[in-house]
Short mmCIF file of N, CA, C and O in Angstrom, two decimals:
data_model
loop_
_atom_site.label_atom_id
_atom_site.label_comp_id
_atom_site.label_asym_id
_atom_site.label_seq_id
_atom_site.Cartn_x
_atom_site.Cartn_y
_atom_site.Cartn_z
N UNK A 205 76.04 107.33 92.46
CA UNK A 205 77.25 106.81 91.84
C UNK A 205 78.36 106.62 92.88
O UNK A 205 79.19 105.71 92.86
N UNK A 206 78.28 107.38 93.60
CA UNK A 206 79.17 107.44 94.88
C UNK A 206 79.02 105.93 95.39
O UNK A 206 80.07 105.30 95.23
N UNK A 207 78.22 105.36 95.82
CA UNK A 207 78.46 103.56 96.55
C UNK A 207 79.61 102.99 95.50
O UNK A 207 80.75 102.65 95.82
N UNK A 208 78.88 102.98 93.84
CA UNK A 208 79.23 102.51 92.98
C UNK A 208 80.99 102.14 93.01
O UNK A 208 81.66 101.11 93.10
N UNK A 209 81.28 103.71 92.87
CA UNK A 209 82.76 103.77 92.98
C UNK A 209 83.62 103.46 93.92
O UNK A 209 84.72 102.99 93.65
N UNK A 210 83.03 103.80 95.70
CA UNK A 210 83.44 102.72 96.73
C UNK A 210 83.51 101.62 96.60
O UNK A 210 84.65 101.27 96.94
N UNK A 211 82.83 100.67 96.24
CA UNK A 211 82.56 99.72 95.73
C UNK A 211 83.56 99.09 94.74
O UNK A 211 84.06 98.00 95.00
N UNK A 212 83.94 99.94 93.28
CA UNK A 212 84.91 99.11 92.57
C UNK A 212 86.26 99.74 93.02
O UNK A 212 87.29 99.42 92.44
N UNK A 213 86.28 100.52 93.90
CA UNK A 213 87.99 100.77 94.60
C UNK A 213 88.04 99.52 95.36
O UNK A 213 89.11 98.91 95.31
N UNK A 214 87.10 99.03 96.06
CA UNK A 214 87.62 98.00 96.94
C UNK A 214 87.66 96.84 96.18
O UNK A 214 88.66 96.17 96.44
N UNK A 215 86.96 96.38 95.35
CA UNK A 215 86.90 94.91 94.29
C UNK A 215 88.69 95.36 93.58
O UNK A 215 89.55 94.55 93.24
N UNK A 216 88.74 96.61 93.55
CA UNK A 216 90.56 96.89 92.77
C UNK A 216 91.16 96.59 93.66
O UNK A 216 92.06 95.75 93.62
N UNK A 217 90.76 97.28 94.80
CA UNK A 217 91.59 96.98 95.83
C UNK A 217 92.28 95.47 96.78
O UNK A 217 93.27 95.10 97.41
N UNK A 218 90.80 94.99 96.29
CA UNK A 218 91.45 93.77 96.87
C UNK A 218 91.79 92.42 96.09
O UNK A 218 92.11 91.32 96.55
N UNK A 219 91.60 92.89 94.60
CA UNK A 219 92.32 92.15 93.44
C UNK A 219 93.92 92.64 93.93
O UNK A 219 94.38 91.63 94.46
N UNK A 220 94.81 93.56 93.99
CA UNK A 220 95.98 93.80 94.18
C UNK A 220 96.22 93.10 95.55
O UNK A 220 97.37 92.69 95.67
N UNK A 221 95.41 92.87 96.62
CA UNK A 221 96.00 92.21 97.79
C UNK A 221 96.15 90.37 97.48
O UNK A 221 97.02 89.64 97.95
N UNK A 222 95.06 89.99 96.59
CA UNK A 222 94.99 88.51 96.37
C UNK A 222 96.52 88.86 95.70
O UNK A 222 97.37 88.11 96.17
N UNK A 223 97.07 89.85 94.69
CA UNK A 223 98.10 88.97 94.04
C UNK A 223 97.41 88.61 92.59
O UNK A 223 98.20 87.83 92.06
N UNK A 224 96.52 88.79 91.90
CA UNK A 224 96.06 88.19 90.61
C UNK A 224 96.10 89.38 89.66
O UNK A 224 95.18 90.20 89.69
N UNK A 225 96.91 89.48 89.00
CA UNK A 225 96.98 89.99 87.93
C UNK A 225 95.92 90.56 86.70
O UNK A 225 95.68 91.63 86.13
N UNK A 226 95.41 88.96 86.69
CA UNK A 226 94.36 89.33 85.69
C UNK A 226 93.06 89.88 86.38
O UNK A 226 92.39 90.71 85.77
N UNK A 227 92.73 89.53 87.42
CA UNK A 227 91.56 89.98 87.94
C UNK A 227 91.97 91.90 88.38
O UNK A 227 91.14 92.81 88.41
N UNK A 228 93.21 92.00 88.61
CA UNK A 228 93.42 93.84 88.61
C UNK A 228 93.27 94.09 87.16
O UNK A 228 92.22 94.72 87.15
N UNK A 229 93.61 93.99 86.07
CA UNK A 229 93.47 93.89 84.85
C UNK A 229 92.16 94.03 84.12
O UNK A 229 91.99 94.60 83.04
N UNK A 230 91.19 93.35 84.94
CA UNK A 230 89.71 93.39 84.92
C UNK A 230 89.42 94.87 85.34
O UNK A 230 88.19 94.96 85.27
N UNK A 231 89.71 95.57 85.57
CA UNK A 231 89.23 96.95 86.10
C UNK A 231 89.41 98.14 85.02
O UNK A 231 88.88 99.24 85.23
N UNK A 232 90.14 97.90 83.91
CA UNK A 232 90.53 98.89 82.92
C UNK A 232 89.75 98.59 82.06
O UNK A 232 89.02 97.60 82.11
N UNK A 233 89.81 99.73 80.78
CA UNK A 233 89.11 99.36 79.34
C UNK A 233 90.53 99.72 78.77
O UNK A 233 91.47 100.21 79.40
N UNK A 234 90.48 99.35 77.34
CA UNK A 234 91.65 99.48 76.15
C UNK A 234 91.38 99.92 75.12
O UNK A 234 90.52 99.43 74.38
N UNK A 235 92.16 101.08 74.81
CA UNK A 235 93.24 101.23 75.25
C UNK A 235 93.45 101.91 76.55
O UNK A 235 92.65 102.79 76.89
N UNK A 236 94.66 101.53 77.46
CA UNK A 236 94.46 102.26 78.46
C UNK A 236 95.41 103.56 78.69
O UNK A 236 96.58 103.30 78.44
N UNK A 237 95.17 104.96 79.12
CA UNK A 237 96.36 105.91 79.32
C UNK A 237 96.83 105.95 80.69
O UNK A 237 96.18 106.12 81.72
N UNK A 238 98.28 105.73 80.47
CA UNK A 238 98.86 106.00 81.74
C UNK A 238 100.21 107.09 82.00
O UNK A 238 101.26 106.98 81.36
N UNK A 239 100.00 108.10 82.99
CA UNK A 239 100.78 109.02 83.16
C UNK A 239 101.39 108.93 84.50
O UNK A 239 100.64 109.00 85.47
N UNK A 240 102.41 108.82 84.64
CA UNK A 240 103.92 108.31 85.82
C UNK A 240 104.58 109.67 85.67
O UNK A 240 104.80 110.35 84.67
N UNK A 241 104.84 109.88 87.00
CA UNK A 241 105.70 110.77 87.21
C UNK A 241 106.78 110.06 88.37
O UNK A 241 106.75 109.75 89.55
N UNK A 242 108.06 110.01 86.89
CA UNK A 242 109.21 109.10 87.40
C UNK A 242 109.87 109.08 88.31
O UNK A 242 110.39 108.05 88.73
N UNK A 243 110.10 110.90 89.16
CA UNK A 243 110.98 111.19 90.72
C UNK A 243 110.94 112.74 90.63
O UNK A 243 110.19 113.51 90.03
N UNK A 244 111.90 112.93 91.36
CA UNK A 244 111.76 114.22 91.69
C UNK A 244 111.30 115.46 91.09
O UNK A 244 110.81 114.91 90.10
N UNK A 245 111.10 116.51 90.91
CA UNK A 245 110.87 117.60 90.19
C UNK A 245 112.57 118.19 89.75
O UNK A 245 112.68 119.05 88.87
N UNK A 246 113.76 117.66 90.42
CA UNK A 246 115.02 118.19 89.49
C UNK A 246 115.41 117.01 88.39
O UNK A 246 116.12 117.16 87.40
N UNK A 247 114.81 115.86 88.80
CA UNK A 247 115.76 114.60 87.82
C UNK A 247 114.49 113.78 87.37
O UNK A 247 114.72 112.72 86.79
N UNK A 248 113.51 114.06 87.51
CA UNK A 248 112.25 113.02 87.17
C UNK A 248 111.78 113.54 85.57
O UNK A 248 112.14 114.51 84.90
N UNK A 249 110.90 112.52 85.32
CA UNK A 249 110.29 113.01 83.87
C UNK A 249 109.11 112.52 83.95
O UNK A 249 109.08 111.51 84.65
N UNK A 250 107.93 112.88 83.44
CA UNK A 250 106.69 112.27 83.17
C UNK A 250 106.96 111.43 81.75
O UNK A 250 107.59 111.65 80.72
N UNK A 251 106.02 110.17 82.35
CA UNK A 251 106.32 108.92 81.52
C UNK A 251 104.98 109.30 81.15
O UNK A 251 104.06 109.71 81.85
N UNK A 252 105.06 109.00 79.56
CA UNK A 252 103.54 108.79 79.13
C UNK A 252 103.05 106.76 78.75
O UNK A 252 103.95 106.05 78.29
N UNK A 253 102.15 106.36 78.91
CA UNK A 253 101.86 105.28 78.23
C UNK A 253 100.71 104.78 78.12
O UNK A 253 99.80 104.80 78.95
N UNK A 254 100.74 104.10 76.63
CA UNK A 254 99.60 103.73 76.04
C UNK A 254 99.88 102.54 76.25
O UNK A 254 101.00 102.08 76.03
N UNK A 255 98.50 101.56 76.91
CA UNK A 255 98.48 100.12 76.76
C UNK A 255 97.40 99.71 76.40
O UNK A 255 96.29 100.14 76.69
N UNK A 256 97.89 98.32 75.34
CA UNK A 256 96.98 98.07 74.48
C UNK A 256 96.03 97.29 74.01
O UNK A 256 95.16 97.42 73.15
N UNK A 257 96.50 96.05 75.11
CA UNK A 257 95.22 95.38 75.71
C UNK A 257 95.22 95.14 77.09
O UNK A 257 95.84 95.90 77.83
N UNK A 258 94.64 94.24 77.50
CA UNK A 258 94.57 93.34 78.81
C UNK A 258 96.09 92.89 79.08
O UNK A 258 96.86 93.38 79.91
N UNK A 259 96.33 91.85 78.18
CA UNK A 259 97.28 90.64 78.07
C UNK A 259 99.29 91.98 78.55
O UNK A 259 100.13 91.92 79.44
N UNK A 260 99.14 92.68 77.59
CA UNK A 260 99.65 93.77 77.76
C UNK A 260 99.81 94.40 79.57
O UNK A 260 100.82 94.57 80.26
N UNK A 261 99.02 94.50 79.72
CA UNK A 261 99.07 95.48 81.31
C UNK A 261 98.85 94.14 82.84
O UNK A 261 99.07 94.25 84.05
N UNK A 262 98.39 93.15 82.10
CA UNK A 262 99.08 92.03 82.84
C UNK A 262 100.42 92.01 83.29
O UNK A 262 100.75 92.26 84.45
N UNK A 263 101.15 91.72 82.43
CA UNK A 263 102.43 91.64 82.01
C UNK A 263 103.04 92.99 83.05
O UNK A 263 103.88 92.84 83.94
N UNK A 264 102.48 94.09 82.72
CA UNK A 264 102.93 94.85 83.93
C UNK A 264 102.77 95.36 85.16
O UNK A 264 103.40 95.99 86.01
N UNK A 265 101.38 94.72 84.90
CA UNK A 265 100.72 94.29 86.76
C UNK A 265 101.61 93.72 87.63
O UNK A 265 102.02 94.16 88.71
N UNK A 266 101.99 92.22 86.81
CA UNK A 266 103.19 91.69 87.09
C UNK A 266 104.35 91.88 87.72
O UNK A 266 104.72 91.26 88.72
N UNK A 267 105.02 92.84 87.08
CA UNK A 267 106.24 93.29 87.49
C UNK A 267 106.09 94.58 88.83
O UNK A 267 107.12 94.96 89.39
N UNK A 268 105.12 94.99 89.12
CA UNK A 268 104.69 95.36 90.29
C UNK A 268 104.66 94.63 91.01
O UNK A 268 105.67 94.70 91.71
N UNK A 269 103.68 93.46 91.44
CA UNK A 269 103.24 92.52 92.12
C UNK A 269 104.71 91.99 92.32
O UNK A 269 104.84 91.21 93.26
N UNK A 270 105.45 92.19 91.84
CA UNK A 270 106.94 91.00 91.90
C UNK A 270 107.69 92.39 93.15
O UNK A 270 108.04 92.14 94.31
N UNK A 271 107.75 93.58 92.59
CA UNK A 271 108.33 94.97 93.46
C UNK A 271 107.63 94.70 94.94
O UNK A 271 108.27 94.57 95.99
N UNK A 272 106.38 94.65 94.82
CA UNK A 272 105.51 94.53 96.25
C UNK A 272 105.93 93.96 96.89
O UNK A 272 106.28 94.45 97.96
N UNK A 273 106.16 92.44 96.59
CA UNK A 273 106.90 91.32 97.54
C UNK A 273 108.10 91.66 97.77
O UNK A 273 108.60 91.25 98.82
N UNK A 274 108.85 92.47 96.93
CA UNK A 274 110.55 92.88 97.20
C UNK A 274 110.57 93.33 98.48
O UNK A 274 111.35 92.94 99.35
N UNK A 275 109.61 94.26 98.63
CA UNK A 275 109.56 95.71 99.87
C UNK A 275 108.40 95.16 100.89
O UNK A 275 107.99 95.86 101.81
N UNK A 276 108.00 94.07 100.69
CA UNK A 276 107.03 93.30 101.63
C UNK A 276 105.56 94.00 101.85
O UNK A 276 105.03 93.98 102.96
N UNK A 277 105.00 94.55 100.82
CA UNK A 277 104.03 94.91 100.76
C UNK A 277 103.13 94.18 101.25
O UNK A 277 103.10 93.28 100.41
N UNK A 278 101.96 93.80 102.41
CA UNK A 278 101.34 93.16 102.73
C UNK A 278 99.76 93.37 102.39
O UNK A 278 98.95 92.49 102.10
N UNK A 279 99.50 95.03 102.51
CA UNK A 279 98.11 95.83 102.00
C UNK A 279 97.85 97.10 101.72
O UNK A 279 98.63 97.97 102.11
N UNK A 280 96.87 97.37 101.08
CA UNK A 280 96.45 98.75 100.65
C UNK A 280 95.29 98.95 101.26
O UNK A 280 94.52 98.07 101.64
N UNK A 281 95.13 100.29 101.36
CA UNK A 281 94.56 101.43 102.32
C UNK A 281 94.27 102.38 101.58
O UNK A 281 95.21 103.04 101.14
N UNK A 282 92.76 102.79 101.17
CA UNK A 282 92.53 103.74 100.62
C UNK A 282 92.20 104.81 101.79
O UNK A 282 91.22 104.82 102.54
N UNK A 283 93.49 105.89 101.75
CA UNK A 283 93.30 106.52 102.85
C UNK A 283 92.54 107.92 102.64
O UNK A 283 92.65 108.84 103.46
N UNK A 284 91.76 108.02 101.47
CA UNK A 284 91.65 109.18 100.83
C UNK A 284 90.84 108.75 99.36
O UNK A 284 91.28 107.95 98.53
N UNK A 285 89.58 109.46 99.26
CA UNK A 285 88.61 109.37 98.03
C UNK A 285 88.21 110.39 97.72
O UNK A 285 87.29 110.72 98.46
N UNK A 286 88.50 111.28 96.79
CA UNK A 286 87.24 112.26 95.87
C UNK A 286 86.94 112.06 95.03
O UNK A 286 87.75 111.42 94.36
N UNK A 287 85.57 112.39 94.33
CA UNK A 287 84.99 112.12 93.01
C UNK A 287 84.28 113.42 92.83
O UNK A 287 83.76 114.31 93.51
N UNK A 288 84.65 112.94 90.91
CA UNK A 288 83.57 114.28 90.85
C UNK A 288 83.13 114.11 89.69
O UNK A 288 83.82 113.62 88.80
N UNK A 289 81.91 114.49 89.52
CA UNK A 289 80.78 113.29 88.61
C UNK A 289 80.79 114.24 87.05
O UNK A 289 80.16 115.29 86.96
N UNK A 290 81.71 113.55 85.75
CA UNK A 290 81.65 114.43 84.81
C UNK A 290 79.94 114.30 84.01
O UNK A 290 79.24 115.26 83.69
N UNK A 291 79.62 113.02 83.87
CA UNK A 291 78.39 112.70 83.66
C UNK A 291 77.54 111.59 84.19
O UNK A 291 78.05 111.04 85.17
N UNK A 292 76.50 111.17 83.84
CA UNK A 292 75.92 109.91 84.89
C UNK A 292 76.80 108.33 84.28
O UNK A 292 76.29 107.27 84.64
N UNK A 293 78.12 108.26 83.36
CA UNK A 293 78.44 107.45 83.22
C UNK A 293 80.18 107.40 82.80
O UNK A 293 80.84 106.59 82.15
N UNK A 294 80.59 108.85 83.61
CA UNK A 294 82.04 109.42 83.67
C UNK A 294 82.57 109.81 84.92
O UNK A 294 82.28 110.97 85.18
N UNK A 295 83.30 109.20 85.85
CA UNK A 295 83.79 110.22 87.07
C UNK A 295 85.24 110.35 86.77
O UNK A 295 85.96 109.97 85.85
N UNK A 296 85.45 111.08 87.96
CA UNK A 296 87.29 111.43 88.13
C UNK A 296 86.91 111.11 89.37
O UNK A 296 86.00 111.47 90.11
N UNK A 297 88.40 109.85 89.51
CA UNK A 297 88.32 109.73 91.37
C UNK A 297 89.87 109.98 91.40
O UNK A 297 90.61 109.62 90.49
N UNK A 298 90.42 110.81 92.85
CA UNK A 298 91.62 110.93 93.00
C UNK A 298 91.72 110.09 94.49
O UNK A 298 90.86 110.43 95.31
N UNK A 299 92.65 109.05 94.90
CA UNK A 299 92.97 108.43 95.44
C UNK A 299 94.22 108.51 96.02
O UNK A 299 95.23 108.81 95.37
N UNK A 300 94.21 108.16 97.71
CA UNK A 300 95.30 108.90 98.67
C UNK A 300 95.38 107.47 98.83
O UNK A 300 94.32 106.95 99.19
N UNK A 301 96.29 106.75 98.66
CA UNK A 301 96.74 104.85 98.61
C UNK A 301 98.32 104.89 99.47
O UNK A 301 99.45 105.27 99.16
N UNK A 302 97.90 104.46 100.34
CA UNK A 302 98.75 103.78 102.19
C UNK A 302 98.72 102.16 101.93
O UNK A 302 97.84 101.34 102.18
N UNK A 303 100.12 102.02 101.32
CA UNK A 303 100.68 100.85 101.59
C UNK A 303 101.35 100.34 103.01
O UNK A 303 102.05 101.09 103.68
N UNK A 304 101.12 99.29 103.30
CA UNK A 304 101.71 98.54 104.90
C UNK A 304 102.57 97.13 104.72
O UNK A 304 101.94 96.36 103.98
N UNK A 305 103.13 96.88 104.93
CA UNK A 305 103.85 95.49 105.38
C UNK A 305 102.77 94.81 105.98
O UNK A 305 101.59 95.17 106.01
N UNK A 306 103.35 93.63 106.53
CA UNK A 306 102.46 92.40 106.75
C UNK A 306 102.22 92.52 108.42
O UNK A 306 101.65 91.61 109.01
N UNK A 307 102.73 93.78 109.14
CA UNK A 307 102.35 93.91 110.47
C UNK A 307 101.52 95.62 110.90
O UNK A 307 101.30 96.36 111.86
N UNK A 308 101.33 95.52 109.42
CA UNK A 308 100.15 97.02 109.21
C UNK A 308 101.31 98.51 109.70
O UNK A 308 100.95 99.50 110.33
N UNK A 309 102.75 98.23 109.17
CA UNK A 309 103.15 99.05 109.25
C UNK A 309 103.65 99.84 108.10
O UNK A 309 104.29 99.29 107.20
N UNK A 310 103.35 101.23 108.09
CA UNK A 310 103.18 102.14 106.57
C UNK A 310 104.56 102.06 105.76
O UNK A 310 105.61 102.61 106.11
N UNK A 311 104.44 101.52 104.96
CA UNK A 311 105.16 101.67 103.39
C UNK A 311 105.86 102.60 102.91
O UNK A 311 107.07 102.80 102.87
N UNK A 312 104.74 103.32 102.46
CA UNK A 312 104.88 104.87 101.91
C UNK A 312 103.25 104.33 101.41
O UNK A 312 102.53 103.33 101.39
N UNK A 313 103.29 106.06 100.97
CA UNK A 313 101.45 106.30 100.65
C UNK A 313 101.89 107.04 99.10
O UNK A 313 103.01 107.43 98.78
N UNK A 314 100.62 107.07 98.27
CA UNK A 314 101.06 107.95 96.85
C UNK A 314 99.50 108.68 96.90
O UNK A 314 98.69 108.78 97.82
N UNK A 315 99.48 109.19 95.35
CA UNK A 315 98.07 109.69 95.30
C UNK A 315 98.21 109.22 93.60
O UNK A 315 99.20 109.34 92.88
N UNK A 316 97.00 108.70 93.29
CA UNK A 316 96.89 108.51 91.80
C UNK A 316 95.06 108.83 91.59
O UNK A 316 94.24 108.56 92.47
N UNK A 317 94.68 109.45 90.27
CA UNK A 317 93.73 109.99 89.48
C UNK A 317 93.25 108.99 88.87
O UNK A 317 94.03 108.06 88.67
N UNK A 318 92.09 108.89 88.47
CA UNK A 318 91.44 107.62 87.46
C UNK A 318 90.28 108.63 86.91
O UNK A 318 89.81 109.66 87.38
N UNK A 319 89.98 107.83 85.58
CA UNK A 319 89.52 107.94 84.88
C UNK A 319 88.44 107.27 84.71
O UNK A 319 88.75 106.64 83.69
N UNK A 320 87.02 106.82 85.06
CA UNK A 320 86.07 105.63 85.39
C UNK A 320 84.92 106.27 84.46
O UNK A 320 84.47 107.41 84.46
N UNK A 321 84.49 104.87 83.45
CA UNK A 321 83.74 104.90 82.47
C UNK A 321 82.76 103.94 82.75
O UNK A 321 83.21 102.99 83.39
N UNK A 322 81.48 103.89 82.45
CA UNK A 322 80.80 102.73 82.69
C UNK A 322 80.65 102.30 81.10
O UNK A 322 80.10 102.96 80.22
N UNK A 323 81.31 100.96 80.96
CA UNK A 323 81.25 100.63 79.79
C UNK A 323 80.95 98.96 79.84
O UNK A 323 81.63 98.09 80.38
N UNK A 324 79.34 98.80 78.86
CA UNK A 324 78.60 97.80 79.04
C UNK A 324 78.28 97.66 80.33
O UNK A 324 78.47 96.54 80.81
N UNK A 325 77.86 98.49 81.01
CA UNK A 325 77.12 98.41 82.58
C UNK A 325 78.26 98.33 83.60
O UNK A 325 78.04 98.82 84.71
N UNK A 326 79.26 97.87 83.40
CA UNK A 326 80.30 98.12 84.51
C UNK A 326 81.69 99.44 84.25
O UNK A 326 82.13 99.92 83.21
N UNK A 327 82.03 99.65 85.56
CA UNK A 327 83.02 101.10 85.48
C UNK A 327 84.25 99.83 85.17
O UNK A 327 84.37 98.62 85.37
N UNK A 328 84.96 100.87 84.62
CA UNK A 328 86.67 100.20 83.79
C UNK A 328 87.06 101.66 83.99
O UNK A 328 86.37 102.61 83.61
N UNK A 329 88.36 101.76 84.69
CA UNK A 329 89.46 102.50 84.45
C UNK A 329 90.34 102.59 82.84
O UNK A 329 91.19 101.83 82.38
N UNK A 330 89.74 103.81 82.26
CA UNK A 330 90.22 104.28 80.99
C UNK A 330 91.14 105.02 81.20
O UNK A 330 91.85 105.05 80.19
N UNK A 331 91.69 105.94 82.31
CA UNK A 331 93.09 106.63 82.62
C UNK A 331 93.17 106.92 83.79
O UNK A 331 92.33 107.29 84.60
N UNK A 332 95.05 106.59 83.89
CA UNK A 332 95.49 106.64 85.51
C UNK A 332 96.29 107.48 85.87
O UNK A 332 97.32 106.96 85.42
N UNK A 333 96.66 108.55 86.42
CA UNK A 333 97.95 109.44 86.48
C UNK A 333 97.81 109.11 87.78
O UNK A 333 96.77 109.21 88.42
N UNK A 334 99.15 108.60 88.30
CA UNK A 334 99.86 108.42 89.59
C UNK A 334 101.63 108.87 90.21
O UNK A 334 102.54 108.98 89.38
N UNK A 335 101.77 108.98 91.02
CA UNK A 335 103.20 109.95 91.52
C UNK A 335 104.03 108.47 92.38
O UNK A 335 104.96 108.55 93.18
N UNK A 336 103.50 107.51 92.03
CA UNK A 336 104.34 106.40 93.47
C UNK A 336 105.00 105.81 92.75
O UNK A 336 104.76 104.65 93.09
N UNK A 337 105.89 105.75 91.72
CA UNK A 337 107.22 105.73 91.18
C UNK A 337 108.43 106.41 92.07
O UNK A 337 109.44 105.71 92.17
N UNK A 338 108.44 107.12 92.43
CA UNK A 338 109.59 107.76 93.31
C UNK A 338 109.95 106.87 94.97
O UNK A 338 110.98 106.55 95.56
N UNK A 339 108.26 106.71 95.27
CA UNK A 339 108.38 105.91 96.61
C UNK A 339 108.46 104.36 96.81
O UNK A 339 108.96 103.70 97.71
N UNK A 340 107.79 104.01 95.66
CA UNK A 340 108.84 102.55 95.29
C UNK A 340 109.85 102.29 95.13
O UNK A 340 110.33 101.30 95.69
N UNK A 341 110.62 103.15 94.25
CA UNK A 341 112.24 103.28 94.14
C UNK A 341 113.08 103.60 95.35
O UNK A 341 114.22 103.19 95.52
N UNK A 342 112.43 104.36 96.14
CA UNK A 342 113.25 105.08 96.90
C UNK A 342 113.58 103.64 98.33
O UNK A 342 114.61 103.38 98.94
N UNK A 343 111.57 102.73 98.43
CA UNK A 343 111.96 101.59 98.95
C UNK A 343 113.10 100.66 98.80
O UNK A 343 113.90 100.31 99.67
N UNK A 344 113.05 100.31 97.58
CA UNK A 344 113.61 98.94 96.50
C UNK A 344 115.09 99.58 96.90
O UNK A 344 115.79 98.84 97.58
N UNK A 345 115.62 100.85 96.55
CA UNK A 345 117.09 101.19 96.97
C UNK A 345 117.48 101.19 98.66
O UNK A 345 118.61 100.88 99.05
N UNK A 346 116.41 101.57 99.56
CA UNK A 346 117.32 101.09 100.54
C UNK A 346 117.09 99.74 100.84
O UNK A 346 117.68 99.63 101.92
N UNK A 347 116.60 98.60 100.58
CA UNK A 347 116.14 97.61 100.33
C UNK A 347 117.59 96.88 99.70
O UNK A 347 117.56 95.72 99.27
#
């Protein structure tokens, strides 16, 4: 299972570098759970959210993809993979993700959790908990 999941980090991965929305979108099932942790541990809050189709998390693929170009996001870097196999058709992968500008110089990096189901023969991300809300913001403001 291990190729497997190398494998659809980089097809995710490099749907977010083309820029296509719907093809990152292609990587989830629905409904999807998502858990954000908004900033710091004195002023932050964990965001919970349910999304409820495709068409839905487009829409907020989107408004990422629009942040990326703000802060000149050029690529992603999976600098960091664990898995750990709940059954032959369930993993947990936690992901160490190194963003760069367009001259491969570092961003900021986050870490986000997934949730990977094989459903109808291919893996779909059914839940995401990620912490890179704080380091986007923190870009976009001195920006």
């Amino acid at each position: 299972m291990s190729a497997t999941v190398d494998a659809f980090f980089e097809s995710y991965r490099a749907a977010y570098e083309s820029g296509d929305a719907s093809a990152i979108s292609a990587h989830f099932a629905f409904p999807l759970h998502v858990t954000s942790d908004s900033g710091d541990h004195a002023g932050g809050e964990i965001v919970l959210a349910l999304i409820a189709s495709h068409d839905e998390w487009v829409v907020q693929i989107q408004r990422l993809l629009a942040a990326y170009t703000t802060v000149g996001v050029g690529s992603a870097r999976i600098a960091g993979l664990a898995t750990h196999t709940l059954s032959p058709r369930l993993v947990q992968a936690v992901l160490r993700w190194e963003l760069d500008n367009a001259h491969g110089d570092e961003l900021y990096s986050f870490d986000a959790a997934y949730t990977l189901a094989q459903i109808h023969g291919s893996l779909r991300i059914t839940a995401r908990a990620h912490n890179e809300r704080p380091n986007l913001q923190a870009l976009l403001a001195r920006q």
